[in-house]
Amino acid sequence: MTSPAPLIVDDYAGPFARGRAGLAALRAKAYERICVLDARMRTLTAEPEEGAATAEYAVVLIAATGFAALLVTVLKSDAIKTLLTNIVKKALNVG
């Protein structure tokens, strides 16, 4: 026996046909969301600390940049310039 075709009169489907179409749409949307959730869970469990390492590198780079800026500021001061110049002069006079 064949399944009965939904009765459509004046472009209006019966309540069972509309119900089936609505359930099919809900099923497709639920399947899509479950697939996305599964992909997210697999990604998180595969390498859970990948983002943490990136954040640690960023903090280290910021600290190193700050230290480099401080070192440049200190080395540009007049007292350090004269100190380094005297060290180089003494080293050249010894030889």
Coordinates of C-alpha atoms in Angstrom, one line a residue:
M1 CA 0.0 0.0 0.0
T2 CA 1.2 3.5 -0.7
S3 CA 1.2 6.3 1.8
P4 CA -1.5 8.9 1.1
A5 CA -0.4 12.2 -0.5
P6 CA -1.2 15.3 1.6
L7 CA -4.3 17.0 0.4
I8 CA -3.4 20.5 -0.9
V9 CA -6.4 22.8 -1.7
D10 CA -5.8 26.3 -2.9
D11 CA -2.1 26.2 -1.9
Y12 CA -3.1 25.2 1.6
A13 CA -1.6 22.0 3.0
G14 CA -3.5 20.0 5.6
P15 CA -2.5 20.1 9.3
F16 CA -0.7 16.8 9.1
A17 CA 1.4 17.9 6.2
R18 CA 2.3 21.1 7.9
G19 CA 3.1 19.2 11.1
R20 CA 5.4 16.8 9.2
A21 CA 7.2 19.7 7.5
G22 CA 7.6 21.5 10.9
L23 CA 9.0 18.4 12.6
A24 CA 11.4 17.8 9.7
A25 CA 12.7 21.4 10.0
L26 CA 13.1 21.0 13.8
R27 CA 14.9 17.7 13.3
A28 CA 17.3 19.3 10.8
K29 CA 18.0 22.3 13.1
A30 CA 18.6 20.0 16.1
Y31 CA 20.9 17.8 14.1
E32 CA 22.9 20.8 13.0
R33 CA 23.3 22.1 16.6
I34 CA 24.3 18.7 17.9
C35 CA 27.0 18.5 15.2
V36 CA 28.3 21.9 16.1
L37 CA 28.3 21.1 19.8
D38 CA 30.1 17.8 19.1
A39 CA 32.8 19.6 17.1
R40 CA 33.3 22.1 19.9
M41 CA 33.7 19.4 22.5
R42 CA 36.2 17.5 20.4
T43 CA 38.2 20.6 19.8
L44 CA 38.3 21.5 23.6
T45 CA 39.2 17.9 24.6
A46 CA 41.9 17.5 21.9
E47 CA 44.2 20.3 23.1
P48 CA 42.7 22.1 26.1
E49 CA 45.7 24.3 26.9
E50 CA 46.4 25.7 23.4
G51 CA 44.9 29.1 24.2
A52 CA 46.6 29.3 27.6
A53 CA 50.0 28.9 26.0
T54 CA 49.2 31.7 23.5
A55 CA 48.1 34.0 26.4
E56 CA 51.3 33.2 28.3
Y57 CA 53.4 34.1 25.3
A58 CA 51.6 37.4 25.0
V59 CA 52.2 38.3 28.6
V60 CA 55.9 37.4 28.2
L61 CA 56.2 39.6 25.1
I62 CA 54.6 42.5 26.8
A63 CA 57.0 42.2 29.8
A64 CA 60.0 41.9 27.5
T65 CA 58.9 45.0 25.5
G66 CA 58.6 47.0 28.8
F67 CA 62.0 45.8 30.0
A68 CA 63.6 46.8 26.7
A69 CA 62.0 50.3 26.8
L70 CA 63.3 50.7 30.4
L71 CA 66.8 49.6 29.3
V72 CA 66.8 52.0 26.4
T73 CA 65.8 54.8 28.7
V74 CA 68.6 54.0 31.2
L75 CA 71.2 53.7 28.5
K76 CA 70.3 57.0 26.9
S77 CA 71.0 58.9 30.2
D78 CA 74.2 61.1 30.3
A79 CA 75.7 59.3 33.3
I80 CA 75.6 55.9 31.6
K81 CA 76.9 57.4 28.3
T82 CA 80.0 58.8 30.1
L83 CA 80.5 55.6 32.1
L84 CA 80.5 53.5 28.9
T85 CA 82.7 56.0 27.1
N86 CA 85.3 55.9 29.9
I87 CA 85.3 52.1 29.9
V88 CA 85.9 52.0 26.1
K89 CA 88.7 54.6 26.4
K90 CA 90.4 52.6 29.2
A91 CA 90.2 49.4 27.2
L92 CA 91.7 51.1 24.1
N93 CA 94.6 52.7 26.2
V94 CA 95.6 49.4 27.8
G95 CA 96.3 47.7 24.5

